[in-house]
Amino acid sequence: MAKQNVSEQFVDILVRAGVKRLYGVVGDSLNPVVDAVRRHSGVEWIQVRHEETAAFAAGAEAQITGTLAACAGSCGPGNLHLINGLYDAHRSMAPVLALASHIPSGEIGLGYFQATHPELLFQECSHYNEMISNPQQMPRLLQTAIQHAIGRGGVSVVSMPGDIASQPAPEKSIEHALVTSRPTVRPGDEEIDKLCAMIDKAKRVTLFCGSGTAGAHAEVMEFAERVKAPVGHALRGKEWIQYDNPYDVGMSGLLGYGAAYEATNECDLLILLGTDFPYNAFLPDDVKIVQVDVRPEHLGRRSKLDLAVWGDVRETLRCLTPRVKVKTDRKFLDRMLKKHADALEGVVKAYTRKVDKHVPIHPEYVASVLDEIADEDAVFTVDTGMCNVWAARYLTPNGRRRVIGSFSHGSMANALPQAIGAQFTDRNRQVVSMSGDGGFTMLMGDFLTLVQYDLPVKVVLFNNSSLGMVELEMLVAGLPSFGTTNKNPDFASIARAAGAYGVRVEKPKQLEGALKDAFKHRGPALVDVVTDPNALSIPPKISADMVTGFALSASKIVLDGGVGRMLQMARSNLRNVPRP
């Protein structure tokens, strides 16, 4: 049997850790690893057009599968392009292993062509970031990197000079069993007892949920029923907690709606479940707050806590729920449910009038139709900006759909690359990229990746020829919009020229048929929808002295206008309120 080189050993370990694809762009120092991938039947090389796409795609794959994904960049500029997607993956707690190929080891520190310092560049967006400077470090260094990415949830970066990658692997190297899944974390009995006492004493309890409630829907509902608590959520908690939720009071934050803000500020005990909600201006400062989180470094960094509970949300609630006393008083819950329904009734009317005749098309109408006709297990990837607003308001979760975006990092251009990673996990699952024209054009070259691999991603392009969210930021700050207008081509024609399905929609009556035809197409498709650039939908009662910048913290009033099927959900929940 021929002796392995370091690259072959590297690829073998990735495969053992469950990696099925390596996203990247080939080149110089990376070539030995790519050649090892070519000769290995257990892993596929995915050629993208930009390394940033590679990192976003790997992050999306990791979020969909819950397992390790990987990307790679060649030395210097190649791996430097990974950084934005890696920041997003790291802040999304997506387990990603990034290979940052490096210049020849004998030239490091001597100003060589394309020289950078990856061990410094990636320090802030990784749990582990080390360089293989000697073959003897393999495979222990890579195994350690994998365990950091999986165990802590986030990015590990391994730098490796191209000449080291080509050298023979050391004989009798140590290879041990790899960690490929994370354990659950249960709080101690002392913390459970303290939390139980606080809940029993409180008269009005509110739950505010984030992405840490993934897999804990049943436990949250059972607990909410036991203590008669309204349940609000952050944007990243929407897909996990809003569906089948008779206690739902909507979302808080900059894109919020409904009664979530009131419920979190009018209770006397607020329990934050699995959320690192960044906007502390929306959190109360005069009620008792408990936070439950699996990452102890998140505890208390947004607000002053009366109790910090280090634990997995599901395991914590499994321990807690049987111990708390059943509350019978529903007055606070029912009042919040009524407020929530009333709030949604008030905003829905603005975008239900003559939407089938309004030109340019209301983007809210596009999102509403998309929500209605998309598959029940569709994966939506959502561009940062106004697409976040439409997704937050109009996509209806059901426990099977997924919604992925750059919700913590807030990067432009994430939706198309993330759709690539999501689609590779299952070619038969519907993947829809909700792209803004600004984000789409930033990494538009990787639309060709869809064509090259015949990935059936459906790009629904909200084309308002502007950077809509930036215009809103300027408007709220009292500034005239400047530098936000895009001069766009006919994107459908570009899609067809690239070999994909493309259709342009300018009238509302064309929309539903165009979307259905695109969804039926077996390959990649783009629906270029010309939308109203004035659909910024801000509340009518904001004045310059009420707000500072985009924070809106003084007024606590956020984006308004349209909520899709959530109104029906709120009405349904309201029917469950007991009548005297």
Coordinates of C-alpha atoms in Angstrom, one line a residue:
M1 CA 0.0 0.0 0.0
A2 CA 1.4 3.4 -1.0
K3 CA 2.3 5.7 1.8
Q4 CA -0.1 8.6 2.4
N5 CA 1.0 12.2 2.2
V6 CA -0.3 14.9 4.6
S7 CA -3.0 16.0 2.2
E8 CA -4.4 12.5 1.9
Q9 CA -4.4 12.1 5.7
F10 CA -6.1 15.5 6.1
V11 CA -8.9 14.5 3.7
D12 CA -9.3 11.0 5.4
I13 CA -9.8 12.7 8.8
L14 CA -12.4 15.1 7.4
V15 CA -14.3 12.2 5.9
R16 CA -14.2 10.3 9.3
A17 CA -15.7 13.4 10.9
G18 CA -18.6 13.3 8.5
V19 CA -17.6 16.0 6.0
K20 CA -19.1 15.2 2.6
R21 CA -18.1 18.3 0.6
L22 CA -15.3 20.8 0.5
Y23 CA -16.3 24.2 -0.9
G24 CA -13.6 26.4 -2.4
V25 CA -11.6 27.7 -5.3
V26 CA -8.5 25.7 -6.4
G27 CA -5.1 27.2 -6.6
D28 CA -1.3 26.8 -6.0
S29 CA -0.8 26.0 -2.3
L30 CA -4.2 24.3 -2.1
N31 CA -3.7 22.0 -5.1
P32 CA -2.3 19.0 -3.1
V33 CA -5.4 18.9 -0.9
V34 CA -7.7 19.3 -3.9
D35 CA -6.0 16.4 -5.6
A36 CA -6.4 14.3 -2.5
V37 CA -10.1 15.1 -2.6
R38 CA -10.2 14.1 -6.3
R39 CA -8.9 10.7 -5.5
H40 CA -11.2 10.1 -2.4
S41 CA -14.6 8.6 -3.0
G42 CA -16.0 9.8 0.3
V43 CA -15.9 13.6 -0.3
E44 CA -16.7 15.9 -3.2
W45 CA -14.9 19.1 -4.2
I46 CA -17.5 21.9 -4.8
Q47 CA -16.0 24.6 -7.1
V48 CA -17.5 28.0 -6.4
R49 CA -16.6 31.3 -8.1
H50 CA -15.7 33.2 -4.9
E51 CA -14.3 31.9 -1.6
E52 CA -16.8 34.0 0.4
T53 CA -19.5 31.8 -1.2
A54 CA -17.6 28.7 -0.1
A55 CA -17.7 29.8 3.6
F56 CA -21.4 30.8 3.4
A57 CA -22.3 27.6 1.7
A58 CA -20.5 25.5 4.3
G59 CA -22.1 27.4 7.1
A60 CA -25.6 26.8 5.7
E61 CA -24.9 23.1 5.2
A62 CA -23.8 22.9 8.8
Q63 CA -27.0 24.6 10.0
I64 CA -29.2 22.4 7.9
T65 CA -27.5 19.1 8.9
G66 CA -26.2 19.9 12.3
T67 CA -22.9 18.3 11.4
L68 CA -19.5 19.5 10.4
A69 CA -19.0 21.2 7.0
A70 CA -15.8 22.4 5.4
C71 CA -14.4 25.0 3.1
A72 CA -11.0 26.0 1.8
G73 CA -9.0 28.8 0.3
S74 CA -5.6 29.0 -1.3
C75 CA -2.8 31.1 0.2
G76 CA -3.1 34.8 0.8
P77 CA -6.0 36.4 -1.1
G78 CA -7.7 33.1 -1.6
N79 CA -8.2 32.2 2.1
L80 CA -8.7 35.9 2.9
H81 CA -11.9 35.8 0.9
L82 CA -13.3 33.2 3.3
I83 CA -13.4 35.6 6.3
N84 CA -16.9 37.2 5.9
G85 CA -18.6 33.8 5.5
L86 CA -16.7 32.4 8.4
Y87 CA -17.7 35.3 10.6
D88 CA -21.3 34.5 9.8
A89 CA -20.9 30.8 10.5
H90 CA -19.1 31.4 13.7
R91 CA -21.8 33.8 15.0
S92 CA -24.5 31.4 13.9
M93 CA -22.8 28.6 15.9
A94 CA -22.4 26.5 12.7
P95 CA -19.7 23.9 13.0
V96 CA -17.3 24.7 10.1
L97 CA -13.7 23.6 9.5
A98 CA -11.9 26.0 7.2
L99 CA -8.6 25.2 5.5
A100 CA -6.5 28.3 5.0
S101 CA -3.7 27.1 2.7
H102 CA -0.5 29.0 3.2
I103 CA 2.7 30.1 1.3
P104 CA 5.8 27.8 1.4
S105 CA 6.9 27.2 4.9
G106 CA 10.4 28.4 4.3
E107 CA 9.1 31.8 3.1
I108 CA 6.9 32.7 6.0
G109 CA 7.8 36.0 7.5
L110 CA 9.9 37.1 4.5
G111 CA 7.4 39.1 2.5
Y112 CA 6.8 36.4 0.0
F113 CA 4.3 36.7 -2.8
Q114 CA 0.7 36.6 -1.5
A115 CA 1.9 36.4 2.1
T116 CA -0.6 37.0 4.9
H117 CA -0.8 35.8 8.5
P118 CA -3.9 33.6 8.6
E119 CA -3.2 32.7 12.2
L120 CA -3.9 36.3 13.0
L121 CA -6.6 37.1 10.4
F122 CA -9.1 34.5 11.6
Q123 CA -8.5 34.8 15.3
E124 CA -11.8 36.7 16.0
C125 CA -14.0 34.4 13.9
S126 CA -13.0 31.1 15.3
H127 CA -12.7 28.9 18.4
Y128 CA -9.5 27.4 17.2
N129 CA -7.0 28.8 14.7
E130 CA -3.6 27.1 14.3
M131 CA -1.0 26.4 11.6
I132 CA 0.5 23.0 10.7
S133 CA 4.2 23.8 10.4
N134 CA 5.4 20.2 10.6
P135 CA 3.9 16.9 9.3
Q136 CA 4.2 15.5 12.8
Q137 CA 1.4 17.7 13.9
M138 CA -1.0 15.8 11.7
P139 CA -3.5 14.4 12.6
R140 CA -3.7 15.6 16.1
L141 CA -4.0 19.3 15.2
L142 CA -6.8 18.7 12.7
Q143 CA -8.6 16.4 15.2
T144 CA -8.4 19.1 17.8
A145 CA -9.7 21.7 15.4
I146 CA -12.7 19.4 14.5
Q147 CA -13.5 18.9 18.1
H148 CA -13.5 22.7 18.8
A149 CA -15.8 23.3 15.9
I150 CA -18.3 20.6 16.8
G151 CA -18.0 20.8 20.6
R152 CA -18.2 24.6 21.0
G153 CA -20.4 25.3 17.9
G154 CA -18.6 27.5 15.4
V155 CA -15.5 27.8 13.2
S156 CA -12.1 26.2 13.4
V157 CA -9.3 27.3 11.0
V158 CA -6.3 25.2 10.1
S159 CA -3.5 26.9 8.1
M160 CA -1.2 24.6 6.1
P161 CA 1.6 25.6 3.8
G162 CA 1.4 23.9 0.4
D163 CA 4.9 22.2 0.8
I164 CA 3.8 20.6 4.1
A165 CA 0.7 19.3 2.4
S166 CA 2.8 17.4 -0.1
Q167 CA 5.1 15.8 2.4
P168 CA 4.7 12.2 3.6
A169 CA 2.5 11.7 6.5
P170 CA 4.3 10.6 9.7
E171 CA 4.3 6.9 10.4
K172 CA 2.4 5.6 13.5
S173 CA 0.6 8.8 13.9
I174 CA -2.0 9.1 16.6
E175 CA -5.6 8.9 15.4
H176 CA -8.3 8.8 18.0
A177 CA -12.1 8.6 18.0
L178 CA -13.6 11.9 16.9
V179 CA -16.3 13.9 18.6
T180 CA -19.1 14.3 16.1
S181 CA -22.0 15.5 18.2
R182 CA -22.6 17.8 21.2
P183 CA -23.9 16.7 24.6
T184 CA -26.8 18.2 26.4
V185 CA -26.1 20.4 29.4
R186 CA -28.3 20.1 32.5
P187 CA -28.2 22.9 35.2
G188 CA -27.5 22.0 38.7
D189 CA -30.3 21.3 41.2
E190 CA -29.5 24.5 43.1
E191 CA -30.1 26.7 40.0
I192 CA -33.3 24.7 39.2
D193 CA -34.6 25.3 42.7
K194 CA -33.9 29.0 42.6
L195 CA -35.6 29.4 39.3
C196 CA -38.6 27.3 40.5
A197 CA -39.0 29.6 43.5
M198 CA -38.9 32.7 41.3
I199 CA -41.5 31.4 39.0
D200 CA -43.8 30.3 41.8
K201 CA -43.6 33.8 43.3
A202 CA -44.2 35.7 40.1
K203 CA -47.7 36.6 39.0
R204 CA -46.9 37.5 35.4
V205 CA -44.3 35.4 33.5
T206 CA -43.2 35.9 29.9
L207 CA -40.9 33.7 27.8
F208 CA -38.7 35.2 25.2
C209 CA -37.2 32.6 22.9
G210 CA -34.2 32.4 20.5
S211 CA -32.5 29.8 18.3
G212 CA -31.5 27.9 21.5
T213 CA -35.0 26.6 21.6
A214 CA -34.4 24.4 18.6
G215 CA -35.6 20.9 19.4
A216 CA -37.4 22.2 22.5
H217 CA -40.8 23.2 21.1
A218 CA -42.8 20.7 23.0
E219 CA -41.1 21.5 26.3
V220 CA -41.6 25.3 25.8
M221 CA -45.3 24.8 25.1
E222 CA -45.8 22.6 28.1
F223 CA -44.0 25.0 30.4
A224 CA -45.9 28.0 29.0
E225 CA -49.2 26.3 29.6
R226 CA -48.2 25.4 33.2
V227 CA -47.3 29.0 34.1
K228 CA -49.7 30.8 31.7
A229 CA -46.9 32.7 30.0
P230 CA -47.1 34.6 26.7
V231 CA -44.3 33.5 24.4
G232 CA -42.4 36.0 22.2
H233 CA -39.4 35.3 20.0
A234 CA -36.3 36.9 18.4
L235 CA -35.8 36.5 14.7
R236 CA -33.6 33.4 15.0
G237 CA -36.2 31.8 17.2
K238 CA -39.1 32.2 14.8
E239 CA -38.7 28.9 12.9
W240 CA -38.4 26.9 16.1
I241 CA -41.1 28.4 18.3
Q242 CA -43.8 30.3 16.5
Y243 CA -45.7 27.4 14.9
D244 CA -48.4 25.5 16.8
N245 CA -48.1 28.1 19.6
P246 CA -51.3 29.2 21.3
Y247 CA -49.2 31.5 23.5
D248 CA -47.6 33.4 20.6
V249 CA -47.3 37.2 21.0
G250 CA -44.9 37.9 18.1
M251 CA -41.4 39.1 17.7
S252 CA -39.4 41.9 19.4
G253 CA -36.5 43.8 18.0
L254 CA -36.0 46.1 15.1
L255 CA -38.2 44.0 12.8
G256 CA -40.7 43.2 15.6
Y257 CA -44.5 43.0 15.5
G258 CA -47.4 42.2 17.7
A259 CA -47.3 42.3 21.5
A260 CA -43.9 40.8 22.2
Y261 CA -42.5 44.1 23.4
E262 CA -45.4 44.7 25.8
A263 CA -45.3 41.1 27.1
T264 CA -41.6 41.4 27.9
N265 CA -41.9 44.8 29.6
E266 CA -45.2 44.3 31.5
C267 CA -44.4 41.0 33.2
D268 CA -42.7 40.7 36.6
L269 CA -40.5 37.8 35.5
L270 CA -38.9 37.6 32.1
I271 CA -37.3 34.3 31.1
L272 CA -34.9 34.4 28.2
L273 CA -34.6 31.0 26.6
G274 CA -31.7 30.3 24.3
T275 CA -31.4 33.8 23.0
D276 CA -28.5 36.2 22.7
F277 CA -30.9 38.9 21.6
P278 CA -28.6 41.9 20.7
Y279 CA -31.0 44.8 21.1
N280 CA -31.0 45.5 24.9
A281 CA -33.0 48.7 24.3
F282 CA -36.0 46.4 23.8
L283 CA -35.4 44.5 27.0
P284 CA -36.9 45.8 30.3
D285 CA -34.7 47.3 33.0
D286 CA -37.3 47.2 35.8
V287 CA -38.4 43.5 35.9
K288 CA -36.7 40.4 37.1
I289 CA -34.8 38.6 34.4
V290 CA -33.6 35.0 34.1
Q291 CA -31.5 33.7 31.2
V292 CA -31.1 30.1 30.2
D293 CA -28.3 29.4 27.8
V294 CA -26.0 26.6 26.8
R295 CA -23.1 29.0 26.3
P296 CA -22.1 30.6 29.6
E297 CA -20.4 33.5 28.0
H298 CA -23.8 34.7 26.7
L299 CA -25.3 34.9 30.2
G300 CA -25.9 38.5 31.3
R301 CA -24.1 40.3 28.5
R302 CA -27.3 42.0 27.3
S303 CA -29.1 42.8 30.5
K304 CA -28.7 42.6 34.3
L305 CA -29.8 39.1 35.4
D306 CA -31.4 38.1 38.6
L307 CA -30.5 34.5 37.8
A308 CA -28.2 33.0 35.2
V309 CA -28.8 29.3 34.3
W310 CA -26.2 27.5 32.4
G311 CA -28.0 24.7 30.5
D312 CA -29.6 23.4 27.4
V313 CA -33.2 24.8 27.1
R314 CA -34.8 21.4 26.5
E315 CA -33.0 19.7 29.4
T316 CA -33.6 22.7 31.7
L317 CA -37.3 22.7 31.1
R318 CA -37.5 19.0 31.5
C319 CA -36.1 19.4 35.0
L320 CA -38.0 22.6 35.8
T321 CA -41.6 22.1 34.5
P322 CA -42.6 19.2 36.9
R323 CA -41.4 21.3 39.9
V324 CA -43.2 24.6 39.3
K325 CA -46.7 25.1 40.6
V326 CA -49.5 25.2 38.1
K327 CA -50.8 28.8 37.6
T328 CA -54.5 29.2 37.0
D329 CA -54.7 33.0 36.5
R330 CA -54.7 33.6 32.7
K331 CA -55.4 37.4 32.9
F332 CA -52.0 38.5 31.8
L333 CA -51.7 35.9 29.1
D334 CA -55.1 36.6 27.7
R335 CA -54.5 40.4 27.8
M336 CA -51.3 39.9 25.8
L337 CA -53.0 37.6 23.3
K338 CA -55.7 40.3 22.8
K339 CA -53.0 43.0 22.4
H340 CA -51.2 40.9 19.9
A341 CA -54.3 40.3 17.7
D342 CA -55.2 43.9 17.9
A343 CA -51.7 45.0 16.9
L344 CA -51.7 42.7 13.9
E345 CA -55.2 43.8 12.9
G346 CA -54.0 47.4 12.8
V347 CA -51.0 46.9 10.5
V348 CA -52.4 44.3 8.1
K349 CA -54.8 46.7 6.3
A350 CA -52.1 48.8 4.8
Y351 CA -51.0 46.1 2.4
T352 CA -54.2 44.3 1.6
R353 CA -55.8 47.1 -0.5
K354 CA -55.6 46.6 -4.3
V355 CA -52.4 44.7 -4.0
D356 CA -53.2 42.9 -7.2
K357 CA -53.2 46.2 -9.1
H358 CA -50.4 48.1 -7.5
V359 CA -47.4 48.7 -9.8
P360 CA -44.6 48.5 -8.9
I361 CA -45.5 45.4 -7.0
H362 CA -45.6 45.5 -3.2
P363 CA -42.8 43.3 -1.9
E364 CA -45.1 42.3 1.0
Y365 CA -47.4 40.8 -1.7
V366 CA -44.5 38.9 -3.2
A367 CA -43.6 37.4 0.2
S368 CA -47.2 36.5 0.9
V369 CA -47.7 34.6 -2.3
L370 CA -44.3 32.9 -1.9
D371 CA -45.3 31.7 1.6
E372 CA -48.5 30.3 0.2
I373 CA -47.1 28.3 -2.7
A374 CA -43.7 27.2 -1.3
D375 CA -43.3 23.6 -0.1
E376 CA -44.2 22.7 3.5
D377 CA -40.6 21.6 4.0
A378 CA -38.9 24.3 2.0
V379 CA -35.6 25.9 3.0
F380 CA -35.6 29.7 2.7
T381 CA -32.3 31.6 2.6
V382 CA -32.8 35.3 3.2
D383 CA -30.7 38.3 2.3
T384 CA -29.9 40.9 4.9
G385 CA -31.9 44.1 4.5
M386 CA -35.6 44.4 3.6
C387 CA -35.8 40.7 2.7
N388 CA -35.3 40.1 6.5
V389 CA -38.4 42.2 7.1
W390 CA -40.5 40.2 4.5
A391 CA -39.3 36.9 5.8
A392 CA -39.9 37.8 9.4
R393 CA -43.5 39.0 8.6
Y394 CA -44.6 36.6 5.9
L395 CA -42.9 33.2 6.1
T396 CA -45.0 30.8 8.1
P397 CA -43.1 28.3 10.1
N398 CA -44.5 24.8 10.7
G399 CA -41.7 22.8 12.2
R400 CA -40.5 21.5 8.9
R401 CA -39.5 24.6 7.0
R402 CA -36.1 26.2 7.6
V403 CA -35.2 29.9 7.5
I404 CA -31.5 30.7 7.3
G405 CA -30.0 34.2 7.0
S406 CA -27.1 36.3 8.3
F407 CA -29.2 37.0 11.3
S408 CA -26.3 37.6 13.8
H409 CA -23.6 38.8 11.5
G410 CA -25.8 40.9 9.2
S411 CA -23.8 40.5 6.0
M412 CA -25.1 41.3 2.6
A413 CA -25.0 38.7 -0.2
N414 CA -25.6 35.7 2.0
A415 CA -28.8 34.3 0.6
L416 CA -27.5 32.8 -2.8
P417 CA -24.4 31.2 -1.3
Q418 CA -26.3 29.8 1.6
A419 CA -28.9 28.4 -0.8
I420 CA -26.0 26.5 -2.6
G421 CA -25.0 24.8 0.7
A422 CA -28.6 24.0 1.6
Q423 CA -29.4 22.5 -1.8
F424 CA -26.3 20.2 -1.8
T425 CA -27.7 18.5 1.4
D426 CA -30.8 17.4 -0.5
R427 CA -31.4 18.0 -4.2
N428 CA -35.0 17.0 -3.8
R429 CA -35.8 19.5 -1.2
Q430 CA -37.1 22.9 -2.3
V431 CA -34.6 25.7 -1.6
V432 CA -35.6 29.3 -2.2
S433 CA -33.2 32.2 -2.1
M434 CA -35.0 35.4 -1.1
S435 CA -32.5 37.8 -2.6
G436 CA -32.4 41.6 -2.7
D437 CA -30.9 43.1 -5.8
G438 CA -28.0 44.6 -3.8
G439 CA -27.1 41.3 -2.1
F440 CA -27.6 39.3 -5.3
T441 CA -25.3 41.4 -7.4
M442 CA -22.6 41.4 -4.8
L443 CA -21.9 37.7 -5.3
M444 CA -23.8 37.2 -8.6
G445 CA -21.0 35.2 -10.1
D446 CA -22.0 32.2 -8.1
F447 CA -25.3 32.0 -9.8
L448 CA -23.1 30.2 -12.3
T449 CA -22.4 27.6 -9.6
L450 CA -26.1 26.7 -9.7
V451 CA -25.9 26.2 -13.4
Q452 CA -22.6 24.3 -13.3
Y453 CA -23.9 21.8 -10.8
D454 CA -27.6 22.0 -12.0
L455 CA -28.7 22.8 -8.5
P456 CA -32.5 23.4 -8.5
V457 CA -32.3 26.5 -6.3
K458 CA -35.1 29.0 -7.0
V459 CA -33.9 32.6 -6.7
V460 CA -36.8 35.0 -6.0
L461 CA -35.2 38.5 -6.6
F462 CA -36.9 41.4 -4.8
N463 CA -35.7 44.0 -7.3
N464 CA -36.4 47.5 -6.1
S465 CA -33.2 49.0 -7.6
S466 CA -32.1 50.3 -4.3
L467 CA -30.5 49.4 -1.0
G468 CA -33.8 49.6 0.8
M469 CA -32.7 49.0 4.4
V470 CA -29.9 51.6 4.1
E471 CA -32.5 54.1 2.8
L472 CA -34.6 53.3 5.9
E473 CA -31.6 53.8 8.1
M474 CA -31.0 57.2 6.5
L475 CA -34.6 58.2 6.8
V476 CA -34.8 57.3 10.5
A477 CA -31.7 59.3 11.1
G478 CA -33.2 62.3 9.3
L479 CA -30.8 62.1 6.4
P480 CA -31.7 62.2 2.7
S481 CA -31.0 58.9 0.9
F482 CA -27.7 59.0 -1.0
G483 CA -25.7 56.4 -2.8
T484 CA -28.5 53.8 -2.4
T485 CA -29.8 53.6 -6.0
N486 CA -28.9 50.7 -8.2
K487 CA -29.1 50.8 -12.0
N488 CA -30.1 47.2 -12.7
P489 CA -30.2 45.1 -15.8
D490 CA -33.0 42.6 -16.7
F491 CA -31.8 39.8 -14.3
A492 CA -34.1 37.2 -16.0
S493 CA -32.3 37.7 -19.3
I494 CA -28.9 37.3 -17.5
A495 CA -30.2 34.0 -16.0
R496 CA -31.4 32.7 -19.4
A497 CA -28.0 33.7 -20.9
A498 CA -26.3 31.7 -18.2
G499 CA -28.3 28.6 -19.0
A500 CA -30.9 28.8 -16.3
Y501 CA -34.7 29.5 -16.2
G502 CA -35.4 33.2 -15.9
V503 CA -38.6 35.2 -15.9
R504 CA -39.3 38.9 -15.1
V505 CA -42.4 40.0 -13.3
E506 CA -43.6 43.6 -13.4
K507 CA -47.4 43.2 -12.8
P508 CA -49.0 41.6 -9.7
K509 CA -51.3 39.3 -11.8
Q510 CA -48.2 37.7 -13.4
L511 CA -46.6 36.8 -10.0
E512 CA -48.3 33.6 -8.8
G513 CA -48.1 31.9 -12.2
A514 CA -44.4 32.9 -12.6
L515 CA -43.5 31.6 -9.2
K516 CA -45.3 28.3 -9.8
D517 CA -43.7 27.8 -13.2
A518 CA -40.2 28.5 -11.8
F519 CA -40.8 26.1 -8.9
K520 CA -41.9 23.4 -11.4
H521 CA -38.7 23.8 -13.4
R522 CA -36.3 21.0 -12.5
G523 CA -33.1 23.1 -12.6
P524 CA -32.0 26.5 -11.3
A525 CA -34.4 29.3 -11.8
L526 CA -34.6 33.1 -11.2
V527 CA -37.7 35.1 -10.8
D528 CA -36.9 38.8 -11.2
V529 CA -39.7 40.7 -9.5
V530 CA -39.8 44.5 -9.9
T531 CA -40.9 45.7 -6.5
D532 CA -41.8 49.1 -5.1
P533 CA -38.7 51.0 -3.8
N534 CA -40.9 53.1 -1.5
A535 CA -42.1 50.1 0.5
L536 CA -40.0 50.9 3.6
S537 CA -43.1 50.8 5.8
I538 CA -42.0 52.7 8.9
P539 CA -44.4 53.8 11.7
P540 CA -46.2 57.1 11.1
K541 CA -45.5 58.5 14.6
I542 CA -41.7 58.7 14.6
S543 CA -40.1 62.1 15.0
A544 CA -36.5 63.1 14.9
D545 CA -36.3 63.7 18.6
M546 CA -37.8 60.2 19.4
V547 CA -35.0 58.2 17.7
T548 CA -31.3 58.2 17.5
G549 CA -29.9 56.5 14.4
F550 CA -31.5 53.1 13.5
A551 CA -31.7 51.8 17.1
L552 CA -35.3 53.2 17.6
S553 CA -34.6 52.6 21.3
A554 CA -36.3 55.7 22.6
S555 CA -39.6 55.0 21.0
K556 CA -39.6 51.2 21.0
I557 CA -41.6 51.4 17.8
V558 CA -40.4 49.3 14.9
L559 CA -41.1 48.6 11.3
D560 CA -44.8 48.4 10.5
G561 CA -47.0 47.1 7.7
G562 CA -48.2 43.6 6.9
V563 CA -48.0 40.3 8.7
G564 CA -49.3 37.7 6.3
R565 CA -50.8 34.6 7.8
M566 CA -49.7 35.5 11.3
L567 CA -52.9 37.5 11.7
Q568 CA -54.9 34.3 11.2
M569 CA -52.7 32.6 13.8
A570 CA -53.3 35.4 16.3
R571 CA -57.1 35.3 15.6
S572 CA -57.0 31.5 16.2
N573 CA -55.2 31.9 19.5
L574 CA -57.6 34.6 20.6
R575 CA -60.5 32.2 20.1
N576 CA -58.9 30.0 22.8
V577 CA -59.2 32.8 25.4
P578 CA -62.0 31.8 27.9
R579 CA -65.0 34.0 27.8
P580 CA -66.7 35.1 31.1

